[in-house]
Each structure stands twice: as structure tokens, then as C-alpha cells.
PDB file of C-alpha atoms and ligand atoms in Angstrom:
ATOM      1  CA  MET A  20      72.974  72.630 127.310  1.00  0.00           C
ATOM      2  CA  ASP A  21      74.799  75.968 126.985  1.00  0.00           C
ATOM      3  CA  VAL A  22      72.712  77.017 124.376  1.00  0.00           C
ATOM      4  CA  ASN A  23      69.785  76.863 126.669  1.00  0.00           C
ATOM      5  CA  ARG A  24      71.658  78.687 129.718  1.00  0.00           C
ATOM      6  CA  VAL A  25      72.795  81.477 127.004  1.00  0.00           C
ATOM      7  CA  ARG A  26      68.931  82.002 125.915  1.00  0.00           C
ATOM      8  CA  ASP A  27      67.952  82.164 129.661  1.00  0.00           C
ATOM      9  CA  TRP A  28      70.581  84.832 130.455  1.00  0.00           C
ATOM     10  CA  ILE A  29      69.478  86.870 127.363  1.00  0.00           C
ATOM     11  CA  ASP A  30      65.773  86.738 128.426  1.00  0.00           C
ATOM     12  CA  ALA A  31      66.956  87.880 131.770  1.00  0.00           C
ATOM     13  CA  ALA A  32      69.067  90.652 130.535  1.00  0.00           C
ATOM     14  CA  ASP A  33      67.821  94.355 130.296  1.00  0.00           C
ATOM     15  CA  THR A  34      71.127  95.482 127.944  1.00  0.00           C
ATOM     16  CA  VAL A  35      72.817  93.536 125.621  1.00  0.00           C
ATOM     17  CA  THR A  36      76.148  94.796 123.692  1.00  0.00           C
ATOM     18  CA  VAL A  37      76.872  92.659 120.558  1.00  0.00           C
ATOM     19  CA  LEU A  38      80.251  92.775 118.887  1.00  0.00           C
ATOM     20  CA  THR A  39      80.509  91.099 115.422  1.00  0.00           C
ATOM     21  CA  GLY A  40      83.443  90.172 113.254  1.00  0.00           C
ATOM     22  CA  ALA A  41      83.889  88.509 109.888  1.00  0.00           C
ATOM     23  CA  GLY A  42      82.604  85.247 110.890  1.00  0.00           C
ATOM     24  CA  VAL A  43      79.061  86.680 110.931  1.00  0.00           C
ATOM     25  CA  SER A  44      79.161  87.559 107.334  1.00  0.00           C
ATOM     26  CA  THR A  45      80.990  84.459 106.047  1.00  0.00           C
ATOM     27  CA  GLU A  46      77.548  82.244 105.775  1.00  0.00           C
ATOM     28  CA  SER A  47      76.699  85.432 103.399  1.00  0.00           C
ATOM     29  CA  GLY A  48      79.209  84.539 100.956  1.00  0.00           C
ATOM     30  CA  ILE A  49      81.830  87.589 102.297  1.00  0.00           C
ATOM     31  CA  PRO A  50      85.080  85.912 102.705  1.00  0.00           C
ATOM     32  CA  ASP A  51      87.030  86.692 105.985  1.00  0.00           C
ATOM     33  CA  TYR A  52      90.640  87.810 105.551  1.00  0.00           C
ATOM     34  CA  ARG A  53      92.980  85.412 107.313  1.00  0.00           C
ATOM     35  CA  GLY A  54      91.044  82.098 107.337  1.00  0.00           C
ATOM     36  CA  PRO A  55      91.762  79.713 104.765  1.00  0.00           C
ATOM     37  CA  ASN A  56      89.535  80.652 102.297  1.00  0.00           C
ATOM     38  CA  GLY A  57      90.468  84.313 103.509  1.00  0.00           C
ATOM     39  CA  ALA A  58      90.918  87.326 100.805  1.00  0.00           C
ATOM     40  CA  TRP A  59      94.479  87.933 102.066  1.00  0.00           C
ATOM     41  CA  THR A  60      95.265  84.329 102.405  1.00  0.00           C
ATOM     42  CA  LYS A  61      94.498  83.722  98.586  1.00  0.00           C
ATOM     43  CA  ASP A  62      95.598  87.288  97.344  1.00  0.00           C
ATOM     44  CA  PRO A  63      98.448  88.390  99.975  1.00  0.00           C
ATOM     45  CA  ASP A  64      98.560  91.704  97.964  1.00  0.00           C
ATOM     46  CA  SER A  65      94.961  92.533  98.250  1.00  0.00           C
ATOM     47  CA  ALA A  66      96.137  93.329 101.997  1.00  0.00           C
ATOM     48  CA  LYS A  67      97.944  96.393 100.596  1.00  0.00           C
ATOM     49  CA  TYR A  68      94.705  97.623  99.126  1.00  0.00           C
ATOM     50  CA  VAL A  69      93.678  98.761 102.557  1.00  0.00           C
ATOM     51  CA  ASP A  70      97.403  99.559 103.688  1.00  0.00           C
ATOM     52  CA  ILE A  71      97.609 103.598 103.521  1.00  0.00           C
ATOM     53  CA  ASP A  72     101.129 103.466 102.878  1.00  0.00           C
ATOM     54  CA  TYR A  73     101.023 101.248  99.969  1.00  0.00           C
ATOM     55  CA  TYR A  74      97.809 103.083  98.887  1.00  0.00           C
ATOM     56  CA  VAL A  75      99.342 106.453  98.998  1.00  0.00           C
ATOM     57  CA  ARG A  76     102.460 105.334  97.443  1.00  0.00           C
ATOM     58  CA  ASP A  77     101.510 102.960  94.747  1.00  0.00           C
ATOM     59  CA  PRO A  78      98.865 103.993  91.803  1.00  0.00           C
ATOM     60  CA  ALA A  79      98.797 100.697  90.539  1.00  0.00           C
ATOM     61  CA  ILE A  80      97.737  99.488  93.910  1.00  0.00           C
ATOM     62  CA  ARG A  81      94.895 102.119  93.765  1.00  0.00           C
ATOM     63  CA  ARG A  82      93.730 101.237  90.185  1.00  0.00           C
ATOM     64  CA  ARG A  83      93.434  97.413  91.588  1.00  0.00           C
ATOM     65  CA  ALA A  84      91.657  98.587  94.726  1.00  0.00           C
ATOM     66  CA  TRP A  85      89.209 100.208  92.931  1.00  0.00           C
ATOM     67  CA  ILE A  86      88.468  97.368  90.539  1.00  0.00           C
ATOM     68  CA  ARG A  87      88.105  94.951  94.063  1.00  0.00           C
ATOM     69  CA  ARG A  88      85.642  97.418  95.191  1.00  0.00           C
ATOM     70  CA  ARG A  89      83.584  97.276  91.969  1.00  0.00           C
ATOM     71  CA  GLU A  90      83.434  93.551  92.729  1.00  0.00           C
ATOM     72  CA  HIS A  91      83.146  93.618  96.255  1.00  0.00           C
ATOM     73  CA  GLU A  92      80.582  90.701  97.397  1.00  0.00           C
ATOM     74  CA  ALA A  93      78.899  93.638  99.543  1.00  0.00           C
ATOM     75  CA  TRP A  94      76.994  94.954  96.593  1.00  0.00           C
ATOM     76  CA  THR A  95      75.276  91.304  95.809  1.00  0.00           C
ATOM     77  CA  VAL A  96      75.048  89.283  99.176  1.00  0.00           C
ATOM     78  CA  GLU A  97      72.136  89.006 101.550  1.00  0.00           C
ATOM     79  CA  PRO A  98      71.953  88.818 105.364  1.00  0.00           C
ATOM     80  CA  ASN A  99      71.727  85.673 106.801  1.00  0.00           C
ATOM     81  CA  PRO A 100      69.984  84.113 109.684  1.00  0.00           C
ATOM     82  CA  ALA A 101      72.492  85.548 112.175  1.00  0.00           C
ATOM     83  CA  HIS A 102      72.014  89.327 110.887  1.00  0.00           C
ATOM     84  CA  HIS A 103      68.447  88.544 111.298  1.00  0.00           C
ATOM     85  CA  ALA A 104      68.324  87.162 114.749  1.00  0.00           C
ATOM     86  CA  LEU A 105      70.463  90.322 116.103  1.00  0.00           C
ATOM     87  CA  VAL A 106      67.467  92.609 114.458  1.00  0.00           C
ATOM     88  CA  THR A 107      65.153  90.508 116.832  1.00  0.00           C
ATOM     89  CA  LEU A 108      67.251  91.397 119.993  1.00  0.00           C
ATOM     90  CA  GLU A 109      66.674  95.314 118.832  1.00  0.00           C
ATOM     91  CA  ALA A 110      63.069  94.712 118.441  1.00  0.00           C
ATOM     92  CA  ARG A 111      62.682  93.298 121.904  1.00  0.00           C
ATOM     93  CA  GLY A 112      64.405  96.445 123.371  1.00  0.00           C
ATOM     94  CA  LYS A 113      67.431  95.062 124.611  1.00  0.00           C
ATOM     95  CA  LEU A 114      70.293  96.004 122.330  1.00  0.00           C
ATOM     96  CA  THR A 115      72.334  98.848 123.565  1.00  0.00           C
ATOM     97  CA  LYS A 116      74.504  98.921 120.480  1.00  0.00           C
ATOM     98  CA  LEU A 117      75.919  96.606 117.665  1.00  0.00           C
ATOM     99  CA  ILE A 118      79.433  96.970 117.474  1.00  0.00           C
ATOM    100  CA  THR A 119      80.828  95.802 114.310  1.00  0.00           C
ATOM    101  CA  GLN A 120      84.140  95.338 112.453  1.00  0.00           C
ATOM    102  CA  ASN A 121      82.404  94.383 109.357  1.00  0.00           C
ATOM    103  CA  ILE A 122      82.274  96.942 106.271  1.00  0.00           C
ATOM    104  CA  ASP A 123      79.457  95.283 104.662  1.00  0.00           C
ATOM    105  CA  GLY A 124      76.339  97.027 105.773  1.00  0.00           C
ATOM    106  CA  LEU A 125      74.454  93.747 106.342  1.00  0.00           C
ATOM    107  CA  HIS A 126      73.184  94.402 109.662  1.00  0.00           C
ATOM    108  CA  GLN A 127      71.503  97.528 108.406  1.00  0.00           C
ATOM    109  CA  LYS A 128      70.242  95.584 105.491  1.00  0.00           C
ATOM    110  CA  ALA A 129      68.878  93.177 107.786  1.00  0.00           C
ATOM    111  CA  GLY A 130      66.785  95.870 109.463  1.00  0.00           C
ATOM    112  CA  GLN A 131      69.031  96.961 112.205  1.00  0.00           C
ATOM    113  CA  THR A 132      68.247 100.362 112.973  1.00  0.00           C
ATOM    114  CA  PRO A 133      71.517 102.445 111.488  1.00  0.00           C
ATOM    115  CA  THR A 134      71.875 104.614 114.442  1.00  0.00           C
ATOM    116  CA  ASN A 135      72.246 101.082 116.723  1.00  0.00           C
ATOM    117  CA  VAL A 136      75.114  99.987 114.708  1.00  0.00           C
ATOM    118  CA  LEU A 137      78.822 101.299 115.183  1.00  0.00           C
ATOM    119  CA  GLU A 138      80.980 100.527 112.323  1.00  0.00           C
ATOM    120  CA  ILE A 139      84.356 100.535 114.033  1.00  0.00           C
ATOM    121  CA  HIS A 140      86.175 100.001 110.675  1.00  0.00           C
ATOM    122  CA  GLY A 141      83.736 102.220 108.633  1.00  0.00           C
ATOM    123  CA  ASN A 142      81.931 100.829 105.607  1.00  0.00           C
ATOM    124  CA  ILE A 143      82.853 100.418 102.050  1.00  0.00           C
ATOM    125  CA  PHE A 144      79.539 102.534 100.789  1.00  0.00           C
ATOM    126  CA  GLY A 145      81.340 105.779 101.322  1.00  0.00           C
ATOM    127  CA  VAL A 146      84.662 107.549  99.880  1.00  0.00           C
ATOM    128  CA  GLU A 147      86.879 110.355 101.321  1.00  0.00           C
ATOM    129  CA  CYS A 148      89.499 112.401 100.261  1.00  0.00           C
ATOM    130  CA  LEU A 149      92.840 112.334 101.781  1.00  0.00           C
ATOM    131  CA  GLY A 150      93.587 115.642 100.625  1.00  0.00           C
ATOM    132  CA  CYS A 151      90.597 117.585 102.257  1.00  0.00           C
ATOM    133  CA  ASP A 152      87.144 116.691 103.709  1.00  0.00           C
ATOM    134  CA  ALA A 153      85.522 115.663 101.000  1.00  0.00           C
ATOM    135  CA  THR A 154      83.528 112.654 100.934  1.00  0.00           C
ATOM    136  CA  THR A 155      81.096 111.232  98.537  1.00  0.00           C
ATOM    137  CA  THR A 156      79.315 107.855  97.615  1.00  0.00           C
ATOM    138  CA  MET A 157      81.037 104.489  96.602  1.00  0.00           C
ATOM    139  CA  ARG A 158      78.417 104.407  93.980  1.00  0.00           C
ATOM    140  CA  ALA A 159      79.163 107.768  92.226  1.00  0.00           C
ATOM    141  CA  THR A 160      83.071 107.100  92.365  1.00  0.00           C
ATOM    142  CA  LEU A 161      82.364 103.498  91.031  1.00  0.00           C
ATOM    143  CA  ASP A 162      80.357 105.090  88.152  1.00  0.00           C
ATOM    144  CA  ARG A 163      83.662 107.371  87.390  1.00  0.00           C
ATOM    145  CA  VAL A 164      85.703 104.118  87.169  1.00  0.00           C
ATOM    146  CA  ALA A 165      83.113 102.501  84.907  1.00  0.00           C
ATOM    147  CA  ALA A 166      83.560 105.564  82.728  1.00  0.00           C
ATOM    148  CA  GLY A 167      87.135 104.941  82.291  1.00  0.00           C
ATOM    149  CA  GLU A 168      89.084 106.785  85.437  1.00  0.00           C
ATOM    150  CA  ASP A 169      90.859 104.153  87.084  1.00  0.00           C
ATOM    151  CA  ASP A 170      91.969 105.912  89.683  1.00  0.00           C
ATOM    152  CA  PRO A 171      89.754 108.749  90.364  1.00  0.00           C
ATOM    153  CA  ALA A 172      90.954 112.198  92.074  1.00  0.00           C
ATOM    154  CA  CYS A 173      89.068 114.284  94.487  1.00  0.00           C
ATOM    155  CA  LEU A 174      86.870 116.482  92.503  1.00  0.00           C
ATOM    156  CA  SER A 175      87.427 119.585  95.355  1.00  0.00           C
ATOM    157  CA  CYS A 176      91.262 119.161  95.395  1.00  0.00           C
ATOM    158  CA  GLY A 177      92.451 116.511  93.073  1.00  0.00           C
ATOM    159  CA  GLY A 178      93.703 114.521  96.163  1.00  0.00           C
ATOM    160  CA  ILE A 179      93.616 110.539  96.620  1.00  0.00           C
ATOM    161  CA  LEU A 180      90.057 108.924  97.264  1.00  0.00           C
ATOM    162  CA  LYS A 181      89.801 105.935  99.354  1.00  0.00           C
ATOM    163  CA  SER A 182      86.732 104.014 100.520  1.00  0.00           C
ATOM    164  CA  SER A 183      85.553 105.087 103.959  1.00  0.00           C
ATOM    165  CA  THR A 184      86.941 102.125 105.797  1.00  0.00           C
ATOM    166  CA  ILE A 185      89.753 102.233 108.113  1.00  0.00           C
ATOM    167  CA  PHE A 186      93.054 101.468 106.376  1.00  0.00           C
ATOM    168  CA  PHE A 187      96.265  99.654 108.421  1.00  0.00           C
ATOM    169  CA  GLY A 188      98.152 102.830 109.108  1.00  0.00           C
ATOM    170  CA  GLN A 189      94.971 104.923 110.024  1.00  0.00           C
ATOM    171  CA  GLN A 190      93.551 105.920 113.317  1.00  0.00           C
ATOM    172  CA  LEU A 191      90.158 104.684 114.418  1.00  0.00           C
ATOM    173  CA  LYS A 192      87.099 107.384 114.824  1.00  0.00           C
ATOM    174  CA  THR A 193      87.238 108.589 118.216  1.00  0.00           C
ATOM    175  CA  ASP A 194      83.629 109.357 118.628  1.00  0.00           C
ATOM    176  CA  VAL A 195      82.482 105.661 117.127  1.00  0.00           C
ATOM    177  CA  LEU A 196      85.227 104.114 119.691  1.00  0.00           C
ATOM    178  CA  TYR A 197      84.011 106.285 122.690  1.00  0.00           C
ATOM    179  CA  ALA A 198      80.434 105.189 121.654  1.00  0.00           C
ATOM    180  CA  ALA A 199      81.507 101.643 121.513  1.00  0.00           C
ATOM    181  CA  ALA A 200      83.284 101.577 125.018  1.00  0.00           C
ATOM    182  CA  GLU A 201      80.426 103.207 126.426  1.00  0.00           C
ATOM    183  CA  SER A 202      78.116 100.457 125.438  1.00  0.00           C
ATOM    184  CA  ALA A 203      80.440  98.183 126.444  1.00  0.00           C
ATOM    185  CA  GLN A 204      80.783  99.613 129.821  1.00  0.00           C
ATOM    186  CA  SER A 205      76.846  99.463 130.434  1.00  0.00           C
ATOM    187  CA  CYS A 206      75.806  96.116 129.314  1.00  0.00           C
ATOM    188  CA  ASP A 207      74.684  93.209 131.483  1.00  0.00           C
ATOM    189  CA  LEU A 208      75.826  90.844 128.845  1.00  0.00           C
ATOM    190  CA  PHE A 209      78.384  91.348 126.165  1.00  0.00           C
ATOM    191  CA  LEU A 210      77.914  88.680 123.109  1.00  0.00           C
ATOM    192  CA  SER A 211      80.942  88.623 120.842  1.00  0.00           C
ATOM    193  CA  VAL A 212      80.124  86.868 117.227  1.00  0.00           C
ATOM    194  CA  GLY A 213      82.389  85.797 114.648  1.00  0.00           C
ATOM    195  CA  THR A 214      85.515  87.776 115.908  1.00  0.00           C
ATOM    196  CA  SER A 215      88.695  86.401 116.863  1.00  0.00           C
ATOM    197  CA  LEU A 216      88.845  88.829 119.672  1.00  0.00           C
ATOM    198  CA  THR A 217      92.651  89.200 118.609  1.00  0.00           C
ATOM    199  CA  VAL A 218      92.664  92.607 116.817  1.00  0.00           C
ATOM    200  CA  HIS A 219      92.125  95.999 119.196  1.00  0.00           C
ATOM    201  CA  PRO A 220      90.062  97.742 119.761  1.00  0.00           C
ATOM    202  CA  ALA A 221      87.634  95.149 119.486  1.00  0.00           C
ATOM    203  CA  ALA A 222      89.206  92.820 121.978  1.00  0.00           C
ATOM    204  CA  GLY A 223      89.584  95.865 124.530  1.00  0.00           C
ATOM    205  CA  LEU A 224      85.973  96.023 124.549  1.00  0.00           C
ATOM    206  CA  VAL A 225      85.733  92.603 125.906  1.00  0.00           C
ATOM    207  CA  ASP A 226      87.910  94.181 128.758  1.00  0.00           C
ATOM    208  CA  ILE A 227      85.873  96.736 129.537  1.00  0.00           C
ATOM    209  CA  ALA A 228      82.638  94.437 129.726  1.00  0.00           C
ATOM    210  CA  LEU A 229      84.541  92.490 131.831  1.00  0.00           C
ATOM    211  CA  GLN A 230      85.817  94.882 134.344  1.00  0.00           C
ATOM    212  CA  SER A 231      82.139  96.287 134.315  1.00  0.00           C
ATOM    213  CA  GLY A 232      80.865  92.801 135.534  1.00  0.00           C
ATOM    214  CA  ALA A 233      78.951  91.847 132.656  1.00  0.00           C
ATOM    215  CA  ARG A 234      78.581  88.265 131.365  1.00  0.00           C
ATOM    216  CA  LEU A 235      80.399  87.195 128.620  1.00  0.00           C
ATOM    217  CA  VAL A 236      79.270  85.156 125.762  1.00  0.00           C
ATOM    218  CA  ILE A 237      81.454  84.150 122.992  1.00  0.00           C
ATOM    219  CA  CYS A 238      80.252  82.699 119.719  1.00  0.00           C
ATOM    220  CA  ASN A 239      83.046  81.717 117.282  1.00  0.00           C
ATOM    221  CA  ALA A 240      84.481  78.655 115.474  1.00  0.00           C
ATOM    222  CA  GLU A 241      87.860  78.885 116.487  1.00  0.00           C
ATOM    223  CA  PRO A 242      89.142  79.309 120.138  1.00  0.00           C
ATOM    224  CA  THR A 243      89.692  83.095 121.209  1.00  0.00           C
ATOM    225  CA  PRO A 244      92.096  84.459 123.933  1.00  0.00           C
ATOM    226  CA  TYR A 245      89.043  85.190 125.622  1.00  0.00           C
ATOM    227  CA  ASP A 246      87.547  81.867 126.136  1.00  0.00           C
ATOM    228  CA  HIS A 247      88.673  81.250 129.459  1.00  0.00           C
ATOM    229  CA  ARG A 248      87.096  84.390 130.843  1.00  0.00           C
ATOM    230  CA  ALA A 249      83.530  83.628 128.780  1.00  0.00           C
ATOM    231  CA  ASP A 250      80.682  82.444 130.914  1.00  0.00           C
ATOM    232  CA  ALA A 251      80.047  80.192 127.952  1.00  0.00           C
ATOM    233  CA  VAL A 252      81.522  79.465 124.286  1.00  0.00           C
ATOM    234  CA  LEU A 253      79.206  78.045 121.993  1.00  0.00           C
ATOM    235  CA  THR A 254      81.316  77.017 118.452  1.00  0.00           C
ATOM    236  CA  ASP A 255      78.546  75.709 116.245  1.00  0.00           C
ATOM    237  CA  PRO A 256      77.686  77.515 112.957  1.00  0.00           C
ATOM    238  CA  ILE A 257      76.616  81.301 114.074  1.00  0.00           C
ATOM    239  CA  GLY A 258      73.640  80.964 111.437  1.00  0.00           C
ATOM    240  CA  GLN A 259      72.012  78.424 113.827  1.00  0.00           C
ATOM    241  CA  THR A 260      73.490  79.415 116.994  1.00  0.00           C
ATOM    242  CA  LEU A 261      72.181  83.270 117.158  1.00  0.00           C
ATOM    243  CA  PRO A 262      68.300  82.496 116.231  1.00  0.00           C
ATOM    244  CA  ALA A 263      68.480  79.614 118.830  1.00  0.00           C
ATOM    245  CA  ILE A 264      69.425  82.064 121.850  1.00  0.00           C
ATOM    246  CA  LEU A 265      67.955  85.255 120.561  1.00  0.00           C
ATOM    247  CA  ASN A 266      64.674  84.735 118.880  1.00  0.00           C
ATOM    248  CA  ASN A 267      61.818  84.416 121.559  1.00  0.00           C
TER     249      ASN A 267
HETATM  250 ZN1  LIG B 315      89.896 116.276  98.093  1.00  0.00          ZN
END
């Protein structure tokens, strides 16, 4: 049984680095992007809300993006057994870093120590200005939207505001990437969960871990380009698989 084998590996490992993607949050009710019920599959236009070129150019896209942020599932959903199982990994002292592509804050809501979570795509709970360095909270900015400002401008410089997530066309934050790479390089076991491993830099982190001699375990319903290099591939629902391999 692969599950038992992986469980033994995790018991034996001193350091585990985890990478999570949308598949961890779908069981909480947050749609993924490109799947059959994905946000971008159902409404291809919504991908423009996170494309910096469209966003800067078109006030109509920004107005719709603010409405989408008000309605985002992240405000109401709860962590699922997969998130909770990952917290136990930290409690056992094995977690180096939890690197996530998700912007929903569910790992922290489940109880993961915030400094152990590297959000390589940012999160939806902050707001930043494209004109200056000003930052504020999404909550405060959505209050302005609710009060009638359908495209609220920066209170410091009048510039365009956006969520503190990484948009298409934007660079990822180098300090976060560096910490993620370091964590991938220094682990005994690299656990990739709920991500298709088709987007960089997430996929590159797997290469770093493999080059450093780490074991690779992939939990994902769909095949990934790294399956043939993995020591184990688990395709059952993540909410069942993670408690089975992580809870001791
Ligand atoms: Zn500004």
C-alpha cells in the first residue's frame, strides 16, 4: 500500500517541505481555476481580473474585480481535513516551510504558524497601490466599495489599487521565492499536494528538491509532469489522503 509506505517515510523524515495548490482548497468550496468547474473555465473573462495589463487599462475590469473580491469564497469557507492534517505536521516538528500557491489564507485559518507559510502568489486579504508603496487591508478597501466607490483609488497618491496577489504579468516576490527554494533544497521529503505542477516557479521547486536528494511524494487527482520522478503518487481525494499519511 502506497499510503502506508508514505506514512513510514514521513515518520522517518526529519524535515518535510510541502507545496500546496488549488486542489487543497476545492474540498473547502473554493473553485480551482482551470478544472471543469474552474473559475476561469466558467467565466473566461474573470482571468482578466488578475491580468495586470487588462486591469490597468480597463476601469470596467477593475470594477468587476472589486465585486468578485467582495464575493470571494475565502471570506466564508472553512479549512478541511487536508489543511488540519498539515498543521499536525508542524506540531510534530517536521515542517520546514509550507509553500502555497493559494491566496485564500486557509492554512493559517487552520492553525498553521503564519511565518511558516510562504504564499508565493500573495493573498487576497491585502491591498497594494500600483502608483506608490501604500498598502492597506482588503476589508477596509471593500468597505469603501460598499460605500459606493466602485473603483477605489489610493488614498495617498490616487493610484490604482489591486489585491496583494501576484497578477499575470507581475514578478513574484524574490524574498518569498528565495525562502521557498531554500526550503525545497533542505528537506528530506518534498510533499506536493493539489497542484498540477505545470506552472513555474512551483514546478521548479520540485526540481530543486530532487536535485538535493529529497524523496518526492505527489498527491493530486490528475497526472502531473513529475509523476515518473516521484517515489509515490497518491490520487485519492486529498482530504482523505493527507490525514492518512500525516496524522500520527
Ligand atoms: Zn498610491
